[in-house]
Amino acid sequence: MPPAKAAHRIGVTEMRFKEFYAELLKYGFPLPDPVTGNFDLDAIDRYIAKRNPKLMGEQDDGEAITDEAEMLRRIKKLR
């Protein structure tokens, strides 16, 4: 979605969004697509949920479970 829709998704005007966009990035706000400049609304929703864990409950990072990821998780538990 274009920046105006991303701004609407977080409840601000596009002008306000542009004012504090750099600050949002510091807190992990998702980057726009490098080709289209559009934002992923699902990624924005995940960002919001992670910023409000008490309200939204624990959120995972959406990473797919692969054999390698599972192996690394188990190794970390051994340490």
Tab-separated table of C-alpha atoms in Angstrom:
chain	number	residue	atom	x	y	z
A	1	MET	CA	0.000	0.000	0.000
A	2	PRO	CA	1.195	3.562	-0.625
A	3	PRO	CA	2.458	5.683	2.286
A	4	ALA	CA	-0.953	7.336	2.729
A	5	LYS	CA	-2.524	3.931	3.452
A	6	ALA	CA	0.348	3.008	5.802
A	7	ALA	CA	-0.249	6.272	7.666
A	8	HIS	CA	-3.960	5.542	7.894
A	9	ARG	CA	-3.186	2.051	9.219
A	10	ILE	CA	-1.381	3.548	12.220
A	11	GLY	CA	-3.995	6.266	12.661
A	12	VAL	CA	-2.206	9.390	11.482
A	13	THR	CA	-2.265	11.674	8.480
A	14	GLU	CA	0.262	11.148	5.714
A	15	MET	CA	1.934	14.450	6.642
A	16	ARG	CA	2.292	13.377	10.284
A	17	PHE	CA	3.558	9.963	9.143
A	18	LYS	CA	6.308	11.649	7.122
A	19	GLU	CA	7.252	13.813	10.125
A	20	PHE	CA	8.084	10.895	12.392
A	21	TYR	CA	8.879	8.165	9.844
A	22	ALA	CA	12.585	8.116	10.779
A	23	GLU	CA	11.634	7.622	14.424
A	24	LEU	CA	9.294	4.751	13.506
A	25	LEU	CA	12.174	3.044	11.687
A	26	LYS	CA	14.283	3.189	14.852
A	27	TYR	CA	11.605	1.109	16.557
A	28	GLY	CA	11.421	-1.505	13.813
A	29	PHE	CA	8.674	-0.157	11.581
A	30	PRO	CA	8.688	-2.177	8.345
A	31	LEU	CA	10.462	-0.713	5.369
A	32	PRO	CA	8.603	-0.097	2.122
A	33	ASP	CA	9.219	-2.315	-0.882
A	34	PRO	CA	12.408	-1.097	-2.598
A	35	VAL	CA	10.837	-1.323	-6.070
A	36	THR	CA	7.317	0.013	-5.564
A	37	GLY	CA	7.753	2.099	-2.421
A	38	ASN	CA	4.589	0.476	-1.064
A	39	PHE	CA	4.161	-0.855	2.458
A	40	ASP	CA	3.006	-4.306	3.528
A	41	LEU	CA	-0.048	-3.816	5.739
A	42	ASP	CA	0.377	-7.266	7.301
A	43	ALA	CA	3.919	-6.290	8.327
A	44	ILE	CA	2.565	-3.067	9.826
A	45	ASP	CA	-0.021	-5.061	11.773
A	46	ARG	CA	2.734	-7.355	13.121
A	47	TYR	CA	4.779	-4.283	14.097
A	48	ILE	CA	1.815	-2.872	16.016
A	49	ALA	CA	1.170	-6.196	17.746
A	50	LYS	CA	4.813	-6.499	18.820
A	51	ARG	CA	4.771	-2.963	20.214
A	52	ASN	CA	1.735	-3.818	22.349
A	53	PRO	CA	2.369	-7.332	23.738
A	54	LYS	CA	0.145	-6.845	26.796
A	55	LEU	CA	-2.748	-5.847	24.583
A	56	MET	CA	-2.162	-8.276	21.740
A	57	GLY	CA	-0.503	-11.208	23.511
A	58	GLU	CA	2.864	-12.684	22.641
A	59	GLN	CA	3.641	-12.567	18.940
A	60	ASP	CA	6.171	-14.666	17.106
A	61	ASP	CA	8.331	-13.248	14.350
A	62	GLY	CA	6.530	-15.243	11.697
A	63	GLU	CA	9.665	-17.182	10.827
A	64	ALA	CA	8.978	-20.518	9.218
A	65	ILE	CA	10.231	-23.514	11.176
A	66	THR	CA	12.944	-25.195	9.149
A	67	ASP	CA	15.254	-28.036	10.062
A	68	GLU	CA	18.127	-25.554	10.348
A	69	ALA	CA	16.113	-23.131	12.503
A	70	GLU	CA	15.024	-25.959	14.775
A	71	MET	CA	18.595	-27.246	15.096
A	72	LEU	CA	19.862	-23.771	16.024
A	73	ARG	CA	17.048	-23.360	18.565
A	74	ARG	CA	17.997	-26.649	20.223
A	75	ILE	CA	21.699	-25.743	20.297
A	76	LYS	CA	20.895	-22.425	22.000
A	77	LYS	CA	18.885	-24.263	24.644
A	78	LEU	CA	21.936	-26.416	25.449
A	79	ARG	CA	24.089	-23.411	26.299
